[in-house]
Amino acid sequence: METRSHFAKPDRSSEEEIRSDFDILESEKIFLDVFGTSSGIAAILDKNRQIVYGNNELLDLLGIKSMDLILGKRPGEAVSCLHSDETQFGCGTSAACSVCGAVNAILTSQQTGEKTVRDTRITTSAGGGIRSFDLKVTSSPLQIHGRQYYVFTLQDISNEKRMENLEKIFLHDLLNTAGSLNGLLTMLKTETDPNEERSLIDMSEEASRDIIDEIIIHRKLRKAENGDLVPDFKPHNVADLVNSVVEKIKGDYVSRKKEILVSEIPEMICFETDRMLFNRILTNMVRNALEATDEGGVVRIGVIDSIKNVRFEVQNNKVMKEEVKHQIFQRSFST
């Protein structure tokens, strides 16, 4: 565990200060009436970003009955954010916190004295499993009895964000494939060599199949988001799968003037997978690596076979930016 803060100030209020703030808020009937009837998940934070009050929706979200269980915690600590215990100072102080919309909303609100709204992604271990959320967070200054507080609210926009990203990816890929098909058909109209004409027809047919596959994979991803996906598991030869992906992506614009090297794969390695989903995943891994590779560069694909599983590795020579590293495994994050 890190012993220094990588982002926000690590200072924390004492238990006595937290209890004093809670008592002040608890005694304010007008505040309680307004705060209690507010819709959505909300907490009151002190100057050190610690919770001094929360509404019933927050308690329900956390599955707790008593406010005492969250008093003094910061938002990330209350929801068990995966980064909240990476330093001894808690939420807001890890390197990953620098790209967190929640802590940045609070800090901006403190600096400007104004209401601040941010979108953020939080991955939490609450409830014993790993879950990812897309949230709209708001931090608004509030003064009571001369003390400075911040009203911190959360709105779950996960479904909206995921559907938006799925649609964006789907339309992007579909447009690329449709553009390729259109180009092939345009060439076919002017081609006079029978052999070249046959080749263009074959390539056009393959491009049309790719369009159908894009539509099918989009439907599968929608089902996955809704928890309704039933993968079509069948045995496949690993070398065939990898070579198929490589051959197709070699014709992609992103691979121009770049080399793809595949490590030797034993012919007999087989495993069960949903071929369409596998192709999507490996294709995206290779395409991402190619996009981060300069002209003349190399992307390497490797396969490691063990007793229980097969591991696929894609490597390029450039390193991700720090802000990308901290968000790469959050579901809706994309560069």
Short mmCIF file of C-alpha atoms in Angstrom, two decimals:
data_model
loop_
_atom_site.label_atom_id
_atom_site.label_comp_id
_atom_site.label_asym_id
_atom_site.label_seq_id
_atom_site.Cartn_x
_atom_site.Cartn_y
_atom_site.Cartn_z
CA MET A 1 0.00 0.00 0.00
CA GLU A 2 1.31 3.43 -1.00
CA THR A 3 2.28 5.80 1.81
CA ARG A 4 1.79 9.04 -0.13
CA SER A 5 -1.03 10.71 -2.01
CA HIS A 6 -0.80 10.74 -5.80
CA PHE A 7 -3.62 13.22 -6.31
CA ALA A 8 -6.00 14.89 -3.81
CA LYS A 9 -5.04 16.08 -0.34
CA PRO A 10 -4.92 13.18 2.13
CA ASP A 11 -6.06 15.16 5.22
CA ARG A 12 -8.93 13.58 7.13
CA SER A 13 -11.35 14.93 9.73
CA SER A 14 -11.35 13.40 13.19
CA GLU A 15 -14.19 11.25 14.50
CA GLU A 16 -15.19 14.14 16.78
CA GLU A 17 -15.38 16.56 13.83
CA ILE A 18 -17.43 14.08 11.79
CA ARG A 19 -19.86 13.50 14.67
CA SER A 20 -20.15 17.24 15.27
CA ASP A 21 -21.08 17.84 11.62
CA PHE A 22 -23.59 15.00 11.72
CA ASP A 23 -25.23 16.42 14.82
CA ILE A 24 -25.48 19.88 13.24
CA LEU A 25 -27.16 18.49 10.12
CA GLU A 26 -29.39 16.19 12.15
CA SER A 27 -30.67 19.19 14.14
CA GLU A 28 -31.61 21.21 11.07
CA LYS A 29 -35.27 20.35 10.43
CA ILE A 30 -35.57 22.40 7.23
CA PHE A 31 -32.43 20.80 5.83
CA LEU A 32 -33.67 17.32 6.75
CA ASP A 33 -37.05 17.94 5.13
CA VAL A 34 -35.47 19.12 1.86
CA PHE A 35 -32.69 16.54 1.81
CA GLY A 36 -35.02 13.69 2.76
CA THR A 37 -37.38 14.39 -0.13
CA SER A 38 -34.65 14.83 -2.74
CA SER A 39 -34.67 12.16 -5.41
CA GLY A 40 -31.61 10.10 -6.17
CA ILE A 41 -28.58 8.98 -4.21
CA ALA A 42 -27.05 11.79 -2.15
CA ALA A 43 -24.54 12.45 0.62
CA ILE A 44 -23.22 15.51 2.42
CA LEU A 45 -19.42 15.80 2.42
CA ASP A 46 -17.18 17.91 4.59
CA LYS A 47 -14.08 19.87 3.49
CA ASN A 48 -12.01 16.67 3.47
CA ARG A 49 -14.44 14.85 1.15
CA GLN A 50 -15.77 12.68 3.99
CA ILE A 51 -19.41 11.70 4.41
CA VAL A 52 -21.16 13.43 7.29
CA TYR A 53 -24.71 12.61 6.18
CA GLY A 54 -26.52 10.47 3.61
CA ASN A 55 -30.08 9.94 2.43
CA ASN A 56 -32.07 6.70 2.49
CA GLU A 57 -31.34 5.99 -1.18
CA LEU A 58 -27.62 5.94 -0.39
CA LEU A 59 -28.17 3.54 2.51
CA ASP A 60 -30.34 1.33 0.28
CA LEU A 61 -27.66 1.29 -2.42
CA LEU A 62 -25.05 0.15 0.11
CA GLY A 63 -27.45 -2.34 1.72
CA ILE A 64 -27.07 -0.85 5.20
CA LYS A 65 -29.52 0.47 7.80
CA SER A 66 -27.35 2.78 9.90
CA MET A 67 -25.61 6.00 8.95
CA ASP A 68 -22.89 5.16 11.46
CA LEU A 69 -21.45 2.59 9.02
CA ILE A 70 -20.49 5.25 6.46
CA LEU A 71 -19.80 8.36 8.56
CA GLY A 72 -16.24 9.56 7.93
CA LYS A 73 -15.83 7.52 4.77
CA ARG A 74 -15.19 9.09 1.42
CA PRO A 75 -17.51 8.22 -1.51
CA GLY A 76 -15.13 5.69 -3.08
CA GLU A 77 -14.61 3.98 0.26
CA ALA A 78 -18.35 3.78 0.90
CA VAL A 79 -19.02 2.05 -2.45
CA SER A 80 -15.84 -0.13 -2.27
CA CYS A 81 -14.15 1.38 -5.34
CA LEU A 82 -11.23 -0.86 -6.35
CA HIS A 83 -8.80 2.09 -6.08
CA SER A 84 -9.98 3.36 -2.69
CA ASP A 85 -7.45 1.32 -0.68
CA GLU A 86 -4.40 1.63 -2.94
CA THR A 87 -2.87 4.18 -0.58
CA GLN A 88 -3.17 4.48 3.18
CA PHE A 89 -5.05 7.77 2.71
CA GLY A 90 -8.00 6.27 0.88
CA CYS A 91 -10.36 7.59 -1.80
CA GLY A 92 -8.98 10.36 -3.99
CA THR A 93 -5.30 9.71 -3.31
CA SER A 94 -4.29 6.92 -5.73
CA ALA A 95 -2.81 7.57 -9.18
CA ALA A 96 -6.04 6.31 -10.78
CA CYS A 97 -8.03 8.96 -8.89
CA SER A 98 -6.59 11.66 -11.16
CA VAL A 99 -9.00 10.53 -13.91
CA CYS A 100 -12.00 9.94 -11.61
CA GLY A 101 -14.90 12.25 -12.39
CA ALA A 102 -16.25 11.96 -8.84
CA VAL A 103 -13.23 13.29 -6.97
CA ASN A 104 -12.59 15.86 -9.71
CA ALA A 105 -16.17 17.13 -9.38
CA ILE A 106 -15.68 17.59 -5.63
CA LEU A 107 -12.31 19.31 -6.01
CA THR A 108 -13.57 21.65 -8.72
CA SER A 109 -16.61 22.52 -6.62
CA GLN A 110 -14.32 23.32 -3.69
CA GLN A 111 -12.05 25.49 -5.83
CA THR A 112 -14.78 27.43 -7.66
CA GLY A 113 -17.52 27.46 -5.03
CA GLU A 114 -19.97 26.40 -7.72
CA LYS A 115 -22.04 23.37 -8.63
CA THR A 116 -19.97 20.94 -10.72
CA VAL A 117 -21.19 18.01 -12.81
CA ARG A 118 -18.99 15.21 -14.17
CA ASP A 119 -19.42 11.78 -15.73
CA THR A 120 -17.35 9.02 -14.18
CA ARG A 121 -16.76 5.28 -14.26
CA ILE A 122 -16.41 3.35 -11.02
CA THR A 123 -15.54 -0.30 -10.62
CA THR A 124 -16.57 -1.67 -7.24
CA SER A 125 -16.15 -4.88 -5.27
CA ALA A 126 -19.31 -4.28 -3.22
CA GLY A 127 -21.37 -7.40 -2.61
CA GLY A 128 -18.45 -9.75 -3.18
CA GLY A 129 -18.31 -9.38 -6.98
CA ILE A 130 -16.78 -6.91 -9.42
CA ARG A 131 -19.25 -4.47 -10.97
CA SER A 132 -18.75 -1.41 -13.16
CA PHE A 133 -20.95 1.66 -13.19
CA ASP A 134 -21.23 4.76 -15.36
CA LEU A 135 -22.36 7.63 -13.17
CA LYS A 136 -23.23 11.29 -13.45
CA VAL A 137 -21.98 12.96 -10.28
CA THR A 138 -22.75 16.41 -8.93
CA SER A 139 -21.01 18.38 -6.19
CA SER A 140 -22.71 21.54 -4.90
CA PRO A 141 -21.46 23.84 -2.09
CA LEU A 142 -23.70 24.20 0.96
CA GLN A 143 -23.24 26.36 4.05
CA ILE A 144 -24.97 25.62 7.36
CA HIS A 145 -24.11 27.50 10.58
CA GLY A 146 -21.05 28.95 8.89
CA ARG A 147 -19.65 25.51 8.09
CA GLN A 148 -18.83 24.53 4.51
CA TYR A 149 -20.29 21.30 3.14
CA TYR A 150 -20.84 19.79 -0.31
CA VAL A 151 -23.98 18.02 -1.54
CA PHE A 152 -22.73 15.02 -3.52
CA THR A 153 -25.24 13.18 -5.74
CA LEU A 154 -25.00 10.11 -7.96
CA GLN A 155 -27.10 9.18 -10.98
CA ASP A 156 -26.62 5.76 -12.61
CA ILE A 157 -26.34 6.24 -16.39
CA SER A 158 -24.75 2.83 -17.10
CA ASN A 159 -27.41 1.56 -19.52
CA GLU A 160 -27.48 4.83 -21.43
CA LYS A 161 -23.68 4.93 -21.79
CA ARG A 162 -23.29 1.30 -22.78
CA MET A 163 -26.00 1.48 -25.42
CA GLU A 164 -24.47 4.70 -26.75
CA ASN A 165 -21.03 3.07 -27.03
CA LEU A 166 -22.41 -0.09 -28.63
CA GLU A 167 -24.23 1.95 -31.25
CA LYS A 168 -21.17 4.09 -31.94
CA ILE A 169 -18.94 1.03 -32.43
CA PHE A 170 -21.56 -0.76 -34.51
CA LEU A 171 -22.12 2.16 -36.89
CA HIS A 172 -18.37 2.79 -37.18
CA ASP A 173 -17.58 -0.83 -38.12
CA LEU A 174 -20.62 -1.16 -40.38
CA LEU A 175 -19.73 2.03 -42.26
CA ASN A 176 -16.15 0.82 -42.81
CA THR A 177 -17.32 -2.53 -44.20
CA ALA A 178 -20.06 -0.98 -46.34
CA GLY A 179 -17.49 1.49 -47.70
CA SER A 180 -15.20 -1.38 -48.68
CA LEU A 181 -18.07 -3.15 -50.45
CA ASN A 182 -19.01 0.02 -52.29
CA GLY A 183 -15.41 0.46 -53.45
CA LEU A 184 -15.22 -3.12 -54.71
CA LEU A 185 -18.49 -2.78 -56.64
CA THR A 186 -17.29 0.48 -58.20
CA MET A 187 -14.11 -1.27 -59.38
CA LEU A 188 -16.17 -4.19 -60.68
CA LYS A 189 -18.22 -1.89 -62.94
CA THR A 190 -15.11 -0.81 -64.85
CA GLU A 191 -13.13 -4.08 -64.79
CA THR A 192 -12.69 -5.86 -68.13
CA ASP A 193 -10.28 -8.66 -67.18
CA PRO A 194 -12.38 -11.81 -66.41
CA ASN A 195 -9.89 -13.05 -63.81
CA GLU A 196 -9.82 -9.74 -61.96
CA GLU A 197 -13.59 -9.54 -62.26
CA ARG A 198 -13.95 -12.94 -60.57
CA SER A 199 -11.60 -11.87 -57.80
CA LEU A 200 -13.58 -8.67 -57.19
CA ILE A 201 -16.83 -10.63 -57.04
CA ASP A 202 -15.33 -12.98 -54.44
CA MET A 203 -14.08 -10.06 -52.36
CA SER A 204 -17.47 -8.32 -52.63
CA GLU A 205 -19.20 -11.47 -51.46
CA GLU A 206 -16.86 -11.66 -48.45
CA ALA A 207 -17.51 -7.99 -47.63
CA SER A 208 -21.27 -8.58 -47.74
CA ARG A 209 -20.84 -11.50 -45.32
CA ASP A 210 -18.87 -9.21 -43.04
CA ILE A 211 -21.81 -6.78 -42.99
CA ILE A 212 -24.13 -9.60 -41.96
CA ASP A 213 -21.63 -10.66 -39.27
CA GLU A 214 -21.48 -7.07 -37.94
CA ILE A 215 -25.26 -7.06 -37.52
CA ILE A 216 -25.24 -10.47 -35.80
CA ILE A 217 -22.39 -9.54 -33.44
CA HIS A 218 -24.18 -6.30 -32.54
CA ARG A 219 -27.26 -8.32 -31.61
CA LYS A 220 -25.08 -10.62 -29.49
CA LEU A 221 -23.46 -7.70 -27.69
CA ARG A 222 -26.89 -6.21 -26.95
CA LYS A 223 -27.95 -9.57 -25.50
CA ALA A 224 -24.75 -9.69 -23.44
CA GLU A 225 -25.50 -6.24 -21.98
CA ASN A 226 -29.01 -7.41 -21.09
CA GLY A 227 -27.73 -10.65 -19.56
CA ASP A 228 -29.52 -12.75 -22.21
CA LEU A 229 -26.56 -13.98 -24.26
CA VAL A 230 -26.15 -17.71 -24.74
CA PRO A 231 -22.70 -18.22 -26.38
CA ASP A 232 -22.50 -20.69 -29.25
CA PHE A 233 -19.60 -22.79 -27.90
CA LYS A 234 -18.01 -25.16 -30.40
CA PRO A 235 -14.53 -26.71 -30.74
CA HIS A 236 -12.17 -24.72 -32.97
CA ASN A 237 -8.57 -25.04 -34.09
CA VAL A 238 -6.54 -22.18 -32.56
CA ALA A 239 -4.20 -21.75 -35.55
CA ASP A 240 -7.16 -21.48 -37.92
CA LEU A 241 -8.84 -18.88 -35.74
CA VAL A 242 -5.74 -16.70 -35.40
CA ASN A 243 -4.75 -16.96 -39.07
CA SER A 244 -8.29 -16.07 -40.13
CA VAL A 245 -8.21 -12.88 -38.04
CA VAL A 246 -4.73 -11.94 -39.28
CA GLU A 247 -5.58 -12.45 -42.95
CA LYS A 248 -8.67 -10.29 -42.68
CA ILE A 249 -7.01 -7.46 -40.77
CA LYS A 250 -4.05 -7.37 -43.17
CA GLY A 251 -6.43 -5.80 -45.68
CA ASP A 252 -7.50 -3.14 -43.19
CA TYR A 253 -6.21 0.42 -43.58
CA VAL A 254 -4.82 0.30 -40.04
CA SER A 255 -2.25 -2.34 -41.01
CA ARG A 256 -0.71 -0.48 -43.94
CA LYS A 257 3.10 -0.35 -43.82
CA LYS A 258 3.08 -2.37 -40.60
CA GLU A 259 3.99 -5.99 -39.96
CA ILE A 260 2.00 -8.62 -38.06
CA LEU A 261 4.07 -11.51 -36.75
CA VAL A 262 2.40 -14.66 -35.36
CA SER A 263 4.42 -16.98 -33.14
CA GLU A 264 4.44 -20.63 -34.14
CA ILE A 265 1.19 -22.30 -33.09
CA PRO A 266 1.08 -26.12 -32.79
CA GLU A 267 -1.42 -27.42 -35.35
CA MET A 268 -3.33 -29.60 -32.88
CA ILE A 269 -4.29 -26.97 -30.27
CA CYS A 270 -8.09 -26.75 -30.08
CA PHE A 271 -10.49 -25.16 -27.63
CA GLU A 272 -14.18 -24.37 -27.35
CA THR A 273 -15.39 -20.84 -28.03
CA ASP A 274 -18.05 -18.78 -29.72
CA ARG A 275 -16.18 -18.11 -32.96
CA MET A 276 -17.91 -14.84 -33.75
CA LEU A 277 -17.26 -13.37 -30.29
CA PHE A 278 -13.67 -14.64 -30.30
CA ASN A 279 -13.01 -13.05 -33.71
CA ARG A 280 -14.40 -9.77 -32.44
CA ILE A 281 -12.17 -9.77 -29.36
CA LEU A 282 -8.92 -10.79 -31.07
CA THR A 283 -9.58 -8.45 -34.01
CA ASN A 284 -10.03 -5.52 -31.64
CA MET A 285 -6.88 -6.44 -29.72
CA VAL A 286 -4.81 -6.56 -32.92
CA ARG A 287 -6.41 -3.41 -34.36
CA ASN A 288 -5.74 -1.48 -31.14
CA ALA A 289 -2.10 -2.58 -31.24
CA LEU A 290 -1.78 -1.56 -34.90
CA GLU A 291 -3.34 1.85 -34.22
CA ALA A 292 -0.66 2.45 -31.56
CA THR A 293 2.15 1.37 -33.92
CA ASP A 294 4.09 3.67 -36.23
CA GLU A 295 4.72 2.87 -39.90
CA GLY A 296 7.38 0.19 -40.20
CA GLY A 297 6.53 -1.14 -36.75
CA VAL A 298 5.65 -4.69 -35.71
CA VAL A 299 2.71 -6.20 -33.84
CA ARG A 300 3.23 -9.68 -32.41
CA ILE A 301 0.57 -12.29 -31.66
CA GLY A 302 1.34 -15.19 -29.38
CA VAL A 303 -0.57 -18.22 -28.08
CA ILE A 304 0.26 -19.96 -24.81
CA ASP A 305 -1.29 -23.39 -24.30
CA SER A 306 -1.64 -24.77 -20.77
CA ILE A 307 -3.48 -27.76 -19.36
CA LYS A 308 -6.70 -25.89 -18.57
CA ASN A 309 -6.76 -22.92 -20.93
CA VAL A 310 -5.33 -21.12 -23.95
CA ARG A 311 -3.98 -17.58 -23.58
CA PHE A 312 -3.77 -15.13 -26.47
CA GLU A 313 -1.30 -12.25 -26.33
CA VAL A 314 -0.97 -9.19 -28.58
CA GLN A 315 2.06 -6.95 -28.16
CA ASN A 316 3.26 -3.68 -29.65
CA ASN A 317 6.23 -1.52 -28.71
CA LYS A 318 4.45 1.61 -27.48
CA VAL A 319 3.28 2.19 -23.92
CA MET A 320 -0.22 3.41 -23.03
CA LYS A 321 -0.67 6.90 -21.64
CA GLU A 322 -1.14 7.00 -17.88
CA GLU A 323 -4.76 8.18 -18.06
CA VAL A 324 -5.55 5.28 -20.40
CA LYS A 325 -3.85 2.72 -18.14
CA HIS A 326 -6.06 3.73 -15.24
CA GLN A 327 -9.29 3.27 -17.22
CA ILE A 328 -8.57 0.53 -19.75
CA PHE A 329 -10.60 -2.20 -17.98
CA GLN A 330 -13.65 -0.04 -17.26
CA ARG A 331 -16.49 -1.26 -19.41
CA SER A 332 -17.54 1.89 -21.23
CA PHE A 333 -14.08 3.44 -21.57
CA SER A 334 -12.76 3.82 -25.10
CA THR A 335 -10.05 5.88 -26.78
#
